[in-house]
Structure formats: structure tokens, C-alpha cells
Amino acid sequence: MAIEIERPRKFTADEFERMVEAGIFREDERLELIGGEIVQMAPIGHRHAACVANLNKRLVIGVGDRALVWVQGPARLAIDSVPEPDLALLRSHSYRRGAPRPDDVLLVVEVAESSLRYDQTVKLPLYARAGVPEYWIVSVEGEWIEVCRSPAGERYRERSRAARGEVIAPVAFADVRISVDDVFA
């Protein structure tokens, strides 16, 4: 007699987006689809929110109309994944009819107050597989920014860490220089 093993039901990006549109989830629920699983995101603390606001300000001022700064919005990066990064730089056009796709994304930023390990072990391979050219992980506790560039499979070929006193810039906009000190101000 064969034993049947129960497995969790995985969802596609299409199914997840239809559930969101149908109002199945509460408006205040912070959810994303990662690898077919609906994941509840941690609440945003004040230090996390401040880093997002500081980066948002610097990016908006720096890129102007050349790109769209996407704040905590969904990005459809795979058939089974719709993450909601803290920030993303997108090609400049309207996303009213659907979430950005991998080719639209120039940079993804995750601010990690309690999610550092998750952002490094789950989100990093997801973004690399999707071909996101650049991924920044902002450590609220450590006050550093890990810069990941040149995706290759499930990793990034180039990874460096910028600390206070240093300046970083997105590859797509090398003229947009951001002081790490300003991010943690």
C-alpha cells in the first residue's frame, strides 16, 4: 500500500494576484509570494522606515524622470514569485496595468531590521535567478549596505559591503552617489 504524503499547495503569480484583486487578504496584511508560498512579512519598525525614507529621497532626487522609484510595491519576478521589495528602481513607464517584470527592474533594495538572513539566503537567489542586475541589502543593525551585482544563476558574481563614510551608486545611474551615512541619518 502506497503512502500519500501531503504537500502544501503552491500558488502561481497569476493566482496570487487574482487573490489580491478579489480582496481575499486584508488591506493591512503585508504579504508576498516567494517560491509559490504566501509569506507574511515582518512589521516595519521606525528605524527600517527611516532607512527606506532616506534612500527613497536620495534615489528620487538622483534619478529624477530617468527611472521610477517603486516603494514597497509588488514585482512579478517569476511564475511563482511576487516579492515586495522595500525599494526598486524601474524603467520609467506606467505600471497601472500590471506589476513590473524582471526586465523592468534596474535595482532592488531590501532594508533588513529583522530579515537579514532571509534577505541574504532567500531573496538574493530569487533576485539573481530573475536577472535583477543589482541588489542592495541594507543592514539596519550593522549600518552597512551589501551591494550585489552581475547575477549568475542563484548568486551575484560581485558582492561588496559599504560602511559609514563610504558612497555607493547604482550601476544604471553611476551619477547618483549615495552616502551610506545619509541612509542611516
PDB file of C-alpha atoms in Angstrom:
ATOM      1  CA  MET A   1       0.000   0.000   0.000  1.00  0.00           C
ATOM      2  CA  ALA A   2       1.450   3.375  -1.064  1.00  0.00           C
ATOM      3  CA  ILE A   3       1.640   6.133   1.492  1.00  0.00           C
ATOM      4  CA  GLU A   4       0.467   9.510   0.275  1.00  0.00           C
ATOM      5  CA  ILE A   5       2.463  12.452   1.514  1.00  0.00           C
ATOM      6  CA  GLU A   6       0.581  15.684   1.898  1.00  0.00           C
ATOM      7  CA  ARG A   7       2.304  18.675   0.376  1.00  0.00           C
ATOM      8  CA  PRO A   8       1.460  22.318   0.760  1.00  0.00           C
ATOM      9  CA  ARG A   9      -0.431  23.846  -2.156  1.00  0.00           C
ATOM     10  CA  LYS A  10       1.813  26.181  -4.125  1.00  0.00           C
ATOM     11  CA  PHE A  11       0.422  29.214  -5.912  1.00  0.00           C
ATOM     12  CA  THR A  12       1.375  30.893  -9.164  1.00  0.00           C
ATOM     13  CA  ALA A  13       1.873  34.626  -9.550  1.00  0.00           C
ATOM     14  CA  ASP A  14      -1.403  34.760 -11.539  1.00  0.00           C
ATOM     15  CA  GLU A  15      -3.324  33.049  -8.731  1.00  0.00           C
ATOM     16  CA  PHE A  16      -1.761  35.258  -6.061  1.00  0.00           C
ATOM     17  CA  GLU A  17      -2.559  38.446  -7.994  1.00  0.00           C
ATOM     18  CA  ARG A  18      -6.176  37.305  -8.500  1.00  0.00           C
ATOM     19  CA  MET A  19      -6.483  36.661  -4.731  1.00  0.00           C
ATOM     20  CA  VAL A  20      -5.165  40.159  -4.015  1.00  0.00           C
ATOM     21  CA  GLU A  21      -7.558  41.726  -6.560  1.00  0.00           C
ATOM     22  CA  ALA A  22     -10.501  39.723  -5.144  1.00  0.00           C
ATOM     23  CA  GLY A  23      -9.829  41.143  -1.662  1.00  0.00           C
ATOM     24  CA  ILE A  24      -9.118  37.768  -0.063  1.00  0.00           C
ATOM     25  CA  PHE A  25      -6.425  39.339   2.097  1.00  0.00           C
ATOM     26  CA  ARG A  26      -6.888  42.272   4.454  1.00  0.00           C
ATOM     27  CA  GLU A  27      -5.605  45.622   3.190  1.00  0.00           C
ATOM     28  CA  ASP A  28      -3.193  45.885   6.126  1.00  0.00           C
ATOM     29  CA  GLU A  29      -1.637  42.422   5.593  1.00  0.00           C
ATOM     30  CA  ARG A  30       1.961  42.567   4.368  1.00  0.00           C
ATOM     31  CA  LEU A  31       2.212  39.520   2.111  1.00  0.00           C
ATOM     32  CA  GLU A  32       4.377  38.414  -0.770  1.00  0.00           C
ATOM     33  CA  LEU A  33       4.593  35.277  -2.889  1.00  0.00           C
ATOM     34  CA  ILE A  34       8.009  33.588  -2.729  1.00  0.00           C
ATOM     35  CA  GLY A  35       8.557  30.269  -4.482  1.00  0.00           C
ATOM     36  CA  GLY A  36       4.820  29.633  -4.638  1.00  0.00           C
ATOM     37  CA  GLU A  37       4.309  30.190  -0.897  1.00  0.00           C
ATOM     38  CA  ILE A  38       2.449  33.147   0.577  1.00  0.00           C
ATOM     39  CA  VAL A  39       4.798  34.707   3.100  1.00  0.00           C
ATOM     40  CA  GLN A  40       3.793  37.177   5.802  1.00  0.00           C
ATOM     41  CA  MET A  41       6.368  39.947   6.068  1.00  0.00           C
ATOM     42  CA  ALA A  42       7.584  41.336   9.368  1.00  0.00           C
ATOM     43  CA  PRO A  43       6.112  44.615  10.605  1.00  0.00           C
ATOM     44  CA  ILE A  44       8.099  47.718   9.711  1.00  0.00           C
ATOM     45  CA  GLY A  45       9.905  49.353  12.643  1.00  0.00           C
ATOM     46  CA  HIS A  46      10.773  53.050  12.818  1.00  0.00           C
ATOM     47  CA  ARG A  47      14.488  52.503  12.014  1.00  0.00           C
ATOM     48  CA  HIS A  48      13.532  50.397   8.983  1.00  0.00           C
ATOM     49  CA  ALA A  49      11.042  53.037   7.816  1.00  0.00           C
ATOM     50  CA  ALA A  50      13.615  55.809   8.261  1.00  0.00           C
ATOM     51  CA  CYS A  51      16.175  53.970   6.095  1.00  0.00           C
ATOM     52  CA  VAL A  52      13.552  53.402   3.379  1.00  0.00           C
ATOM     53  CA  ALA A  53      12.558  57.083   3.501  1.00  0.00           C
ATOM     54  CA  ASN A  54      16.183  58.265   3.370  1.00  0.00           C
ATOM     55  CA  LEU A  55      17.026  56.010   0.421  1.00  0.00           C
ATOM     56  CA  ASN A  56      13.788  56.926  -1.342  1.00  0.00           C
ATOM     57  CA  LYS A  57      14.611  60.630  -1.043  1.00  0.00           C
ATOM     58  CA  ARG A  58      18.163  60.175  -2.383  1.00  0.00           C
ATOM     59  CA  LEU A  59      17.032  57.974  -5.278  1.00  0.00           C
ATOM     60  CA  VAL A  60      14.120  60.218  -6.314  1.00  0.00           C
ATOM     61  CA  ILE A  61      16.319  63.306  -6.287  1.00  0.00           C
ATOM     62  CA  GLY A  62      19.122  61.471  -8.093  1.00  0.00           C
ATOM     63  CA  VAL A  63      17.258  59.692 -10.899  1.00  0.00           C
ATOM     64  CA  GLY A  64      14.558  62.316 -11.492  1.00  0.00           C
ATOM     65  CA  ASP A  65      12.494  61.316 -14.527  1.00  0.00           C
ATOM     66  CA  ARG A  66      15.047  58.784 -15.781  1.00  0.00           C
ATOM     67  CA  ALA A  67      13.552  55.967 -13.678  1.00  0.00           C
ATOM     68  CA  LEU A  68      10.678  55.267 -11.319  1.00  0.00           C
ATOM     69  CA  VAL A  69      11.391  54.695  -7.628  1.00  0.00           C
ATOM     70  CA  TRP A  70       8.996  51.888  -6.595  1.00  0.00           C
ATOM     71  CA  VAL A  71       8.371  51.870  -2.837  1.00  0.00           C
ATOM     72  CA  GLN A  72       7.226  48.618  -1.208  1.00  0.00           C
ATOM     73  CA  GLY A  73       5.303  47.579  -4.313  1.00  0.00           C
ATOM     74  CA  PRO A  74       4.979  44.145  -5.925  1.00  0.00           C
ATOM     75  CA  ALA A  75       7.342  42.996  -8.657  1.00  0.00           C
ATOM     76  CA  ARG A  76       6.441  39.902 -10.660  1.00  0.00           C
ATOM     77  CA  LEU A  77       9.832  38.254 -10.960  1.00  0.00           C
ATOM     78  CA  ALA A  78       8.928  34.616 -11.651  1.00  0.00           C
ATOM     79  CA  ILE A  79       5.939  32.402 -12.375  1.00  0.00           C
ATOM     80  CA  ASP A  80       5.762  31.651  -8.635  1.00  0.00           C
ATOM     81  CA  SER A  81       7.186  34.804  -7.025  1.00  0.00           C
ATOM     82  CA  VAL A  82       5.829  38.296  -6.450  1.00  0.00           C
ATOM     83  CA  PRO A  83       8.078  39.870  -3.810  1.00  0.00           C
ATOM     84  CA  GLU A  84       7.509  43.370  -2.447  1.00  0.00           C
ATOM     85  CA  PRO A  85      10.977  44.841  -2.022  1.00  0.00           C
ATOM     86  CA  ASP A  86      11.386  47.935   0.115  1.00  0.00           C
ATOM     87  CA  LEU A  87      12.575  49.904  -2.909  1.00  0.00           C
ATOM     88  CA  ALA A  88      13.211  49.254  -6.569  1.00  0.00           C
ATOM     89  CA  LEU A  89      14.424  51.369  -9.455  1.00  0.00           C
ATOM     90  CA  LEU A  90      12.307  50.616 -12.512  1.00  0.00           C
ATOM     91  CA  ARG A  91      12.401  51.607 -16.139  1.00  0.00           C
ATOM     92  CA  SER A  92      10.320  54.733 -16.460  1.00  0.00           C
ATOM     93  CA  HIS A  93       6.812  53.876 -17.672  1.00  0.00           C
ATOM     94  CA  SER A  94       3.375  53.151 -16.199  1.00  0.00           C
ATOM     95  CA  TYR A  95       2.731  50.017 -14.143  1.00  0.00           C
ATOM     96  CA  ARG A  96      -1.007  50.587 -13.648  1.00  0.00           C
ATOM     97  CA  ARG A  97      -1.927  47.528 -15.721  1.00  0.00           C
ATOM     98  CA  GLY A  98       0.434  45.110 -14.022  1.00  0.00           C
ATOM     99  CA  ALA A  99       3.369  44.640 -11.706  1.00  0.00           C
ATOM    100  CA  PRO A 100       6.874  45.217 -13.040  1.00  0.00           C
ATOM    101  CA  ARG A 101       8.578  42.223 -14.685  1.00  0.00           C
ATOM    102  CA  PRO A 102      12.266  41.278 -14.452  1.00  0.00           C
ATOM    103  CA  ASP A 103      13.255  43.355 -17.497  1.00  0.00           C
ATOM    104  CA  ASP A 104      11.743  46.456 -15.864  1.00  0.00           C
ATOM    105  CA  VAL A 105      13.865  46.210 -12.705  1.00  0.00           C
ATOM    106  CA  LEU A 106      17.227  48.014 -12.563  1.00  0.00           C
ATOM    107  CA  LEU A 107      17.867  47.778  -8.799  1.00  0.00           C
ATOM    108  CA  VAL A 108      16.152  46.130  -5.837  1.00  0.00           C
ATOM    109  CA  VAL A 109      16.722  47.237  -2.231  1.00  0.00           C
ATOM    110  CA  GLU A 110      15.745  45.273   0.868  1.00  0.00           C
ATOM    111  CA  VAL A 111      16.121  47.011   4.226  1.00  0.00           C
ATOM    112  CA  ALA A 112      16.797  44.389   6.888  1.00  0.00           C
ATOM    113  CA  GLU A 113      15.973  45.075  10.505  1.00  0.00           C
ATOM    114  CA  SER A 114      14.872  41.542  11.418  1.00  0.00           C
ATOM    115  CA  SER A 115      15.099  39.884   7.990  1.00  0.00           C
ATOM    116  CA  LEU A 116      18.831  39.975   7.200  1.00  0.00           C
ATOM    117  CA  ARG A 117      19.321  36.201   6.969  1.00  0.00           C
ATOM    118  CA  TYR A 118      16.142  35.818   4.864  1.00  0.00           C
ATOM    119  CA  ASP A 119      17.188  38.634   2.529  1.00  0.00           C
ATOM    120  CA  GLN A 120      20.624  37.020   2.061  1.00  0.00           C
ATOM    121  CA  THR A 121      19.526  33.380   1.719  1.00  0.00           C
ATOM    122  CA  VAL A 122      16.054  33.518   0.127  1.00  0.00           C
ATOM    123  CA  LYS A 123      15.682  36.890  -1.576  1.00  0.00           C
ATOM    124  CA  LEU A 124      19.221  37.056  -3.025  1.00  0.00           C
ATOM    125  CA  PRO A 125      18.897  33.832  -5.072  1.00  0.00           C
ATOM    126  CA  LEU A 126      15.382  34.849  -6.160  1.00  0.00           C
ATOM    127  CA  TYR A 127      16.573  38.216  -7.472  1.00  0.00           C
ATOM    128  CA  ALA A 128      19.665  36.674  -9.099  1.00  0.00           C
ATOM    129  CA  ARG A 129      17.572  33.967 -10.873  1.00  0.00           C
ATOM    130  CA  ALA A 130      15.233  36.695 -12.151  1.00  0.00           C
ATOM    131  CA  GLY A 131      18.226  38.527 -13.616  1.00  0.00           C
ATOM    132  CA  VAL A 132      17.862  41.641 -11.454  1.00  0.00           C
ATOM    133  CA  PRO A 133      21.147  43.382 -12.309  1.00  0.00           C
ATOM    134  CA  GLU A 134      21.730  44.895  -8.866  1.00  0.00           C
ATOM    135  CA  TYR A 135      20.528  44.125  -5.334  1.00  0.00           C
ATOM    136  CA  TRP A 136      21.282  46.116  -2.184  1.00  0.00           C
ATOM    137  CA  ILE A 137      20.775  44.686   1.308  1.00  0.00           C
ATOM    138  CA  VAL A 138      20.666  47.429   3.940  1.00  0.00           C
ATOM    139  CA  SER A 139      21.527  46.230   7.447  1.00  0.00           C
ATOM    140  CA  VAL A 140      19.757  48.482   9.936  1.00  0.00           C
ATOM    141  CA  GLU A 141      21.625  46.957  12.873  1.00  0.00           C
ATOM    142  CA  GLY A 142      25.076  46.840  11.285  1.00  0.00           C
ATOM    143  CA  GLU A 143      24.704  50.157   9.459  1.00  0.00           C
ATOM    144  CA  TRP A 144      26.176  48.807   6.223  1.00  0.00           C
ATOM    145  CA  ILE A 145      24.895  48.132   2.722  1.00  0.00           C
ATOM    146  CA  GLU A 146      25.769  44.970   0.826  1.00  0.00           C
ATOM    147  CA  VAL A 147      25.937  45.695  -2.910  1.00  0.00           C
ATOM    148  CA  CYS A 148      25.357  42.696  -5.184  1.00  0.00           C
ATOM    149  CA  ARG A 149      25.915  42.969  -8.942  1.00  0.00           C
ATOM    150  CA  SER A 150      26.152  40.763 -12.029  1.00  0.00           C
ATOM    151  CA  PRO A 151      23.655  37.937 -11.442  1.00  0.00           C
ATOM    152  CA  ALA A 152      24.785  34.422 -12.336  1.00  0.00           C
ATOM    153  CA  GLY A 153      22.298  31.640 -11.621  1.00  0.00           C
ATOM    154  CA  GLU A 154      21.310  31.895  -7.950  1.00  0.00           C
ATOM    155  CA  ARG A 155      24.087  34.255  -6.896  1.00  0.00           C
ATOM    156  CA  TYR A 156      25.779  37.517  -7.769  1.00  0.00           C
ATOM    157  CA  ARG A 157      29.340  37.485  -9.091  1.00  0.00           C
ATOM    158  CA  GLU A 158      30.190  40.810  -7.439  1.00  0.00           C
ATOM    159  CA  ARG A 159      29.429  41.416  -3.769  1.00  0.00           C
ATOM    160  CA  SER A 160      30.839  44.186  -1.620  1.00  0.00           C
ATOM    161  CA  ARG A 161      29.924  45.888   1.613  1.00  0.00           C
ATOM    162  CA  ALA A 162      29.815  49.665   2.070  1.00  0.00           C
ATOM    163  CA  ALA A 163      30.019  51.106   5.589  1.00  0.00           C
ATOM    164  CA  ARG A 164      29.540  54.551   7.085  1.00  0.00           C
ATOM    165  CA  GLY A 165      31.853  57.087   5.449  1.00  0.00           C
ATOM    166  CA  GLU A 166      31.538  55.374   2.052  1.00  0.00           C
ATOM    167  CA  VAL A 167      29.476  56.238  -1.020  1.00  0.00           C
ATOM    168  CA  ILE A 168      27.585  53.882  -3.340  1.00  0.00           C
ATOM    169  CA  ALA A 169      25.847  54.373  -6.691  1.00  0.00           C
ATOM    170  CA  PRO A 170      23.537  52.173  -8.753  1.00  0.00           C
ATOM    171  CA  VAL A 171      25.213  50.728 -11.856  1.00  0.00           C
ATOM    172  CA  ALA A 172      22.378  52.060 -14.039  1.00  0.00           C
ATOM    173  CA  PHE A 173      22.895  55.600 -12.690  1.00  0.00           C
ATOM    174  CA  ALA A 174      26.547  55.987 -11.740  1.00  0.00           C
ATOM    175  CA  ASP A 175      25.984  59.727 -11.228  1.00  0.00           C
ATOM    176  CA  VAL A 176      23.545  59.041  -8.347  1.00  0.00           C
ATOM    177  CA  ARG A 177      26.015  58.889  -5.488  1.00  0.00           C
ATOM    178  CA  ILE A 178      24.504  57.988  -2.107  1.00  0.00           C
ATOM    179  CA  SER A 179      26.354  58.419   1.159  1.00  0.00           C
ATOM    180  CA  VAL A 180      25.897  55.449   3.482  1.00  0.00           C
ATOM    181  CA  ASP A 181      25.823  57.992   6.325  1.00  0.00           C
ATOM    182  CA  ASP A 182      22.740  59.610   4.740  1.00  0.00           C
ATOM    183  CA  VAL A 183      20.913  56.259   4.658  1.00  0.00           C
ATOM    184  CA  PHE A 184      21.357  55.853   8.426  1.00  0.00           C
ATOM    185  CA  ALA A 185      20.815  59.527   9.347  1.00  0.00           C
TER     186      ALA A 185
END
